[in-house]
Amino acid sequence: MLAQQIVNGLTLGCLYALMALGYSMVYGMLQLLNFAHGDVMMIGAFAGWTAIAALPAGLPAWTRLLSALVAASAASVAVGLAVERYAYRPLRGSGRLAPLISVLGASIVIRSGMALITGGRSKAVPTPALLGSGQLAVAGIRVDAVRMLVVGVTVALLLALDFMSRRTSLGRRIRAVAEDQEAAAATGVPVDRVITVTFALGSCLAGVAGILAGLYFTQIDFYMGFGMGLKAFVAAVLGGIGHMRGAALGGLALGLAECLGVALVGPVYKDLIAFVVLIVVLLLRPRGLVAGPSGRSA
Amino acid sequence: MGSRSGKRLERSVLRRLGLAALVVTIGAGLALTSGCKPGVLKIGAAGPYSGELSKIGLDSYNAIKLAIDEINEAGGIGGRKVELVMGDDEAQSSKAQTVAEKFVADKAMMGVVGPMNSNCVISALPVYERGGLVMITQSGTNPEITESGYKVAFRLCPRDEGQGGAAGDFIVNELGKTRVYLIDDKGTYGQGLADQVEAKIRSLGVEPVGRGQVAADDRDFASLLTLIEQKNPDLIYLALPNPSQAAALIKQARAMNMAAVFMGGDGLKEKDQLIAATAGAAEGMYVTAIGKEITEVPEAASFIEKFEARHGSMSIFSGQSYEAAKILLEAMKRASAAGKMTRAEVLNQMRTIKYRGILGFEVGFDGQGDVAGAMIYVLKVEGPDFVPVKDYPAEKPE
């Protein structure tokens, strides 16, 4: 049973990791806790659901899944960029508190807007119809199609992002702006555009996390971003906020801690365990699991 | 002109001045208390109108609004219009208290429908009691609501013992299940209901195989279900207030090929959010309902027609909410007829009221404010519908 819980934990951890990356990238660059990130994820879930529901059931499942992923990322990027443009950019350079409050406001606007649009109703994601109900069982450990999809997509995205960050000129620019905005600007890096791209990348990952979460949980509602956003924030801090590999690691660690906690301590303590793990890790390693010498490097 | 007539003149002037002053004072008083609309009576609607339970909340609000509109179309109460004031508590105890303070401070406020969530009712009750303002909850089932001695508390739904007792009896005596696992959401409603079901099945000699908890915003149940699978239950009882959360849990359990029967409380009796959302996975599930399916009550036909014309399909507490508003309005009518349009008189009238509306039985309240004569209905999910399978008189401990 522990092995099964590890599978559960890794799957959940993948979703946390995808979300935590967006948190971490934006924080690493702007020292802004983007509390609208969870709601950007929720938008992705609804956009993906809409794509699945709108396409005829006769189409092959992979076409519908792919359109859902594309729609989710596109919608989340659009909303994420709107948050950057209207809730963050006008307040850049006015301290840390004002943008934080403004982003919290954006979060409320997005969430309440979706509540109005959906009338508060949740939507069911027809996971079995898309992915079948088959599952691989190896030595008593069950892995079904949706888990494989979540883990597969996450691993692919994490590897691509890691490569982008370390090997491409865009990655270098992102790291440069995160390191020192003024110095980056002085050497000709278009800071504004790099910030926009960072928001877009983070939102895209959140959108993918949204539709994957929808497929995995099978139900989505306008409120889903709140809890997930909070967990992703914990994961980002756990891994060392501002650090991309740290965010991925933090997400996986948090997912594992929750699922193993349910198995070993009891379901009533699921959330408690997550936060105890956070406190213990921060006591031992105040900069998170993975931290560079400066404590923040993208 | 003698001094006597002078005095008389003086006196009559004084009298007129006094009268004018009185009129001004009363006028100003009325204008102050009823927001410049003299003579308007108010009813508060407290419930979760935003946040996670807003769907259920707003469907209830709309039903209350319908009752208010009807009475205004019929000329109001004693010629005075009734105004509905919305108080959103987001299902949170602290906000419910703030709403109660606002309602109590409004002198034109004569009664409140709601709050809907047990935790909200419990936290708001001391405030309503202090203001002497009648409060009738359409869905707060926790026993504590009417066990704490508050005089202003009324409830239109049976208590948790009613549902818990019926569900426990049904599980053991009708279904013959012996391996029961209970899940609650750590909330006042969920925990209270699960406690009552557990107490009943224990009293019938069945020891639950386990009990687990989920957080209200949890949608990932893989770890909990993996744990439950080890206990091999033949029935899983869901004491959850949110049908969408229950739908996620049921689908995830079925995806793991778990065969246990599911059962839940009144909060889950939602066609769209539970039956349609699970696309067949909830087939054969049981729920208890604290009111008769109002589609089967002939008197309810006109309400259903009006509601659906305005707002589309009803949800679980729409009928209860409408009835609660109607009962409160009836008490106000009687107070008005008795010539005393005061909070105290409305409270007085509530104590003795007998009202037959759309719920299919004559509603009255016992000394504690609990509804008398209510039944618990056990329903089974068959295809797209909830089909009644058995009913129980709502239990209440002596």
XYZ file of N, CA, C and O in Angstrom, chain A residues 1 4-5 8 12 16 115 118-126 128 133 135 142 144 147 216-224 226-228 231 258-260 262-264 266-271, chain B residues 50-55 58-59 92 181 186 211-215 217-224 226-227 229-230 242-245 247-248 251-252 255-257 270 272-273 276-278 313-314:
376
model
N 0.823 -1.202 0.000
C 0.000 0.000 0.000
C 0.865 1.262 0.000
O 0.511 2.262 -0.617
N 1.726 2.222 -3.454
C 0.603 2.879 -4.125
C 0.500 4.342 -3.686
O 0.245 5.225 -4.494
N 0.729 4.587 -2.398
C 0.658 5.974 -1.915
C 1.773 6.817 -2.511
O 1.607 8.021 -2.713
N 0.472 7.798 -5.805
C -0.508 8.870 -5.593
C 0.196 10.189 -5.325
O -0.168 11.236 -5.859
N 0.106 13.722 -7.572
C -0.338 14.987 -6.996
C 0.813 15.989 -6.997
O 0.643 17.172 -7.304
N 1.379 20.005 -8.250
C 1.935 21.063 -7.401
C 3.182 21.657 -8.052
O 3.393 22.865 -8.044
N -17.316 32.608 -11.007
C -18.489 32.184 -10.228
C -19.756 32.716 -10.892
O -20.764 32.012 -10.979
N -20.349 30.752 -14.280
C -20.800 29.363 -14.121
C -22.007 29.266 -13.200
O -22.536 28.182 -12.999
N -22.415 30.372 -12.597
C -23.509 30.314 -11.628
C -23.133 29.482 -10.412
O -23.997 28.960 -9.724
N -21.832 29.357 -10.148
C -21.382 28.602 -8.984
C -21.375 27.093 -9.200
O -20.976 26.340 -8.329
N -21.856 26.663 -10.359
C -21.909 25.220 -10.614
C -20.532 24.667 -10.960
O -19.774 25.313 -11.672
N -20.268 23.463 -10.491
C -19.030 22.819 -10.896
C -19.284 22.078 -12.207
O -20.427 21.863 -12.602
N -18.208 21.711 -12.884
C -18.336 20.974 -14.142
C -17.643 19.628 -13.991
O -16.603 19.520 -13.340
N -18.219 18.622 -14.613
C -17.625 17.297 -14.556
C -16.727 17.101 -15.777
O -17.117 17.427 -16.892
N -15.523 16.604 -15.560
C -14.625 16.307 -16.673
C -14.742 14.812 -16.974
O -14.542 13.987 -16.087
N -15.113 14.461 -18.205
C -15.388 13.046 -18.522
C -14.104 12.240 -18.730
O -13.831 11.759 -19.830
N -13.009 9.159 -17.788
C -13.043 7.778 -18.292
C -13.375 7.725 -19.784
O -12.821 6.905 -20.522
N -10.890 3.245 -18.915
C -10.833 2.951 -17.496
C -9.817 1.847 -17.209
O -9.782 1.276 -16.139
N -6.221 0.081 -16.447
C -5.088 0.443 -15.609
C -4.040 -0.668 -15.587
O -4.358 -1.840 -15.743
N -1.351 0.218 -8.778
C -2.161 0.560 -9.940
C -1.716 1.892 -10.522
O -1.559 2.869 -9.822
N -3.122 4.210 -13.621
C -4.079 4.308 -14.717
C -3.645 5.382 -15.705
O -2.650 6.080 -15.512
N -3.014 9.049 -14.585
C -1.767 9.262 -13.839
C -0.578 9.319 -14.795
O 0.313 10.143 -14.648
N -7.658 14.658 -13.538
C -7.292 13.759 -12.438
C -8.363 13.766 -11.342
O -8.769 12.723 -10.846
N -8.853 14.966 -10.978
C -9.865 15.064 -9.911
C -11.269 14.748 -10.434
O -12.157 14.446 -9.657
N -11.496 14.931 -11.734
C -12.757 14.719 -12.448
C -13.818 15.791 -12.211
O -14.878 15.739 -12.816
N -13.575 16.732 -11.306
C -14.536 17.813 -11.107
C -13.768 19.129 -11.079
O -12.688 19.202 -10.474
N -14.301 20.174 -11.697
C -13.669 21.491 -11.583
C -14.710 22.511 -11.137
O -15.897 22.357 -11.417
N -14.278 23.521 -10.397
C -15.177 24.616 -10.043
C -14.367 25.897 -9.887
O -13.135 25.861 -9.892
N -15.055 27.001 -9.749
C -14.371 28.300 -9.756
C -13.460 28.472 -8.548
O -12.637 29.360 -8.514
N -13.620 27.631 -7.557
C -12.883 27.795 -6.310
C -11.604 26.957 -6.283
O -10.796 27.071 -5.382
N -11.426 26.087 -7.282
C -10.352 25.088 -7.205
C -8.958 25.717 -7.133
O -8.038 25.124 -6.587
N -7.949 28.189 -5.420
C -7.578 28.714 -4.114
C -6.707 27.737 -3.327
O -5.585 28.035 -2.951
N -7.239 26.533 -3.138
C -6.492 25.524 -2.383
C -5.219 25.110 -3.104
O -4.143 25.028 -2.502
N -5.336 24.882 -4.418
C -4.173 24.472 -5.201
C -3.106 25.566 -5.197
O -1.903 25.292 -5.114
N -1.252 25.475 -1.929
C -0.329 24.339 -1.865
C 0.890 24.601 -2.741
O 2.026 24.283 -2.377
N 2.005 14.605 1.666
C 0.563 14.529 1.928
C 0.062 13.096 1.861
O -0.663 12.630 2.739
N 0.426 12.398 0.786
C -0.115 11.052 0.600
C 0.453 10.058 1.609
O -0.265 9.217 2.142
N 1.749 10.164 1.884
C 2.327 9.269 2.882
C 1.773 9.605 4.259
O 1.562 8.732 5.103
N -1.238 10.686 4.944
C -2.562 10.077 5.074
C -2.414 8.604 5.446
O -3.117 8.088 6.308
N -1.444 7.939 4.798
C -1.264 6.504 5.041
C -0.696 6.248 6.437
O -1.123 5.328 7.124
N 0.283 7.058 6.842
C 1.006 6.739 8.074
C 0.394 7.380 9.317
O 0.446 6.822 10.400
N -2.835 9.442 9.235
C -4.300 9.441 9.213
C -4.819 10.576 8.365
O -4.196 11.635 8.283
N -5.973 10.348 7.712
C -6.490 11.328 6.756
C -6.801 12.685 7.375
O -6.729 13.697 6.699
N -7.125 12.710 8.656
C -7.530 13.975 9.259
C -6.375 14.981 9.262
O -6.566 16.179 9.294
N -5.144 14.462 9.186
C -3.984 15.352 9.287
C -3.375 15.706 7.939
O -2.278 16.237 7.882
N -4.072 15.421 6.823
C -3.471 15.605 5.504
C -2.830 16.990 5.320
O -1.675 17.108 4.943
N -3.586 18.038 5.581
C -3.048 19.383 5.369
C -2.035 19.759 6.429
O -1.049 20.433 6.162
N -21.953 33.763 -1.888
C -20.753 33.690 -2.714
C -19.877 32.612 -2.089
O -20.198 32.091 -1.034
N -18.772 32.286 -2.747
C -17.928 31.212 -2.230
C -18.394 29.859 -2.738
O -19.257 29.771 -3.614
N -17.827 28.814 -2.135
C -17.995 27.469 -2.690
C -19.431 26.970 -2.764
O -19.783 26.182 -3.616
N -20.276 27.418 -1.815
C -21.639 26.897 -1.787
C -22.630 27.877 -2.419
O -23.830 27.795 -2.198
N -22.118 28.812 -3.236
C -22.980 29.888 -3.734
C -24.119 29.386 -4.613
O -25.178 29.978 -4.663
N -23.915 28.275 -5.286
C -24.976 27.730 -6.132
C -26.207 27.410 -5.284
O -27.311 27.874 -5.552
N -27.641 30.725 -3.671
C -28.399 31.634 -4.539
C -29.741 31.040 -4.956
O -30.729 31.753 -5.083
N -29.786 29.726 -5.158
C -31.070 29.101 -5.477
C -32.047 29.263 -4.317
O -33.258 29.378 -4.522
N -19.194 31.052 6.242
C -18.175 31.244 7.286
C -18.805 31.821 8.558
O -19.538 32.801 8.503
N -17.671 2.457 6.299
C -16.618 3.464 6.468
C -17.284 4.832 6.348
O -18.094 5.059 5.456
N -14.915 17.519 8.371
C -14.430 18.262 9.540
C -15.286 19.483 9.846
O -14.938 20.297 10.684
N -13.072 5.656 9.921
C -13.659 6.961 9.636
C -12.551 7.887 9.172
O -11.490 7.965 9.803
N -12.777 8.567 8.065
C -11.759 9.458 7.515
C -12.310 10.852 7.306
O -13.520 11.053 7.298
N -11.383 11.813 7.156
C -11.804 13.185 6.958
C -11.180 13.770 5.698
O -10.090 13.395 5.315
N -11.900 14.696 5.091
C -11.342 15.442 3.966
C -11.526 16.929 4.283
O -12.369 17.284 5.083
N -10.702 17.768 3.645
C -10.892 19.210 3.797
C -11.921 19.664 2.770
O -12.115 19.006 1.747
N -11.999 21.895 0.547
C -11.594 22.175 -0.835
C -10.769 21.041 -1.453
O -10.211 21.187 -2.527
N -10.697 19.904 -0.767
C -9.993 18.737 -1.314
C -10.724 18.173 -2.529
O -11.933 18.010 -2.507
N -9.986 17.865 -3.590
C -10.601 17.155 -4.705
C -9.767 15.924 -5.080
O -10.118 15.180 -5.959
N -8.635 15.755 -4.407
C -7.794 14.590 -4.674
C -7.988 13.596 -3.540
O -7.610 13.861 -2.405
N -8.616 12.461 -3.849
C -8.915 11.493 -2.800
C -8.135 10.202 -2.973
O -8.432 9.205 -2.330
N -7.119 10.217 -3.842
C -6.379 8.993 -4.129
C -5.800 8.389 -2.849
O -5.924 7.186 -2.615
N -5.184 9.228 -2.012
C -4.533 8.672 -0.825
C -5.564 8.124 0.154
O -5.387 7.042 0.713
N -6.660 8.864 0.353
C -7.698 8.395 1.278
C -8.332 7.099 0.767
O -8.531 6.142 1.525
N -7.061 4.883 -1.252
C -6.110 3.774 -1.138
C -6.161 3.196 0.273
O -6.121 1.984 0.480
N -6.271 4.111 1.250
C -6.363 3.688 2.648
C -7.664 2.924 2.901
O -7.679 1.866 3.546
N -9.515 1.328 0.792
C -9.535 0.061 0.076
C -9.036 -1.084 0.970
O -9.556 -2.198 0.926
N -8.033 -0.792 1.786
C -7.472 -1.799 2.694
C -8.509 -2.305 3.699
O -8.425 -3.419 4.184
N -21.114 19.238 0.066
C -20.933 19.710 -1.308
C -21.040 18.551 -2.308
O -20.169 17.690 -2.365
N -22.134 18.499 -3.099
C -22.329 17.376 -4.016
C -21.201 17.239 -5.045
O -20.893 16.128 -5.473
N -20.578 18.365 -5.403
C -19.504 18.289 -6.397
C -18.287 17.556 -5.827
O -17.629 16.767 -6.508
N -18.007 17.804 -4.549
C -16.903 17.112 -3.898
C -17.208 15.619 -3.802
O -16.356 14.775 -4.090
N -19.137 13.971 -5.782
C -19.076 13.418 -7.139
C -17.634 13.053 -7.494
O -17.371 11.980 -8.046
N -16.688 13.946 -7.155
C -15.276 13.665 -7.445
C -14.836 12.404 -6.708
O -14.188 11.523 -7.274
N -16.393 9.192 -8.289
C -15.778 8.834 -9.572
C -14.371 8.273 -9.375
O -13.968 7.315 -10.038
N -13.620 8.887 -8.441
C -12.260 8.396 -8.217
C -12.283 6.990 -7.613
O -11.436 6.155 -7.922
N -13.121 4.574 -10.371
C -11.970 4.389 -11.264
C -10.985 3.384 -10.667
O -10.199 2.761 -11.379
N -11.018 3.233 -9.330
C -10.164 2.238 -8.678
C -10.882 0.894 -8.571
O -10.404 -0.009 -7.869
N -12.053 0.786 -9.222
C -12.864 -0.433 -9.176
C -13.370 -0.778 -7.787
O -13.582 -1.949 -7.463
N -28.702 16.252 -5.258
C -28.607 17.256 -6.324
C -28.494 16.531 -7.663
O -27.491 15.882 -7.925
N -28.207 17.569 -10.869
C -27.188 18.028 -11.817
C -25.784 17.799 -11.268
O -24.918 17.246 -11.950
N -25.555 18.222 -10.010
C -24.206 18.211 -9.463
C -23.771 16.830 -8.982
O -22.594 16.561 -8.862
N -25.822 13.759 -12.625
C -25.308 14.044 -13.967
C -23.785 14.119 -13.951
O -23.118 13.624 -14.848
N -23.236 14.731 -12.900
C -21.785 14.935 -12.845
C -21.020 13.616 -12.770
O -19.876 13.537 -13.201
N -21.642 12.574 -12.200
C -20.911 11.322 -12.043
C -21.122 10.390 -13.234
O -20.519 9.328 -13.294
N -33.648 25.338 -13.234
C -33.968 24.241 -12.334
C -33.706 24.602 -10.877
O -32.859 25.424 -10.570
N -34.461 23.963 -9.972
C -34.302 24.211 -8.539
C -33.110 23.432 -8.014
O -32.657 22.490 -8.616
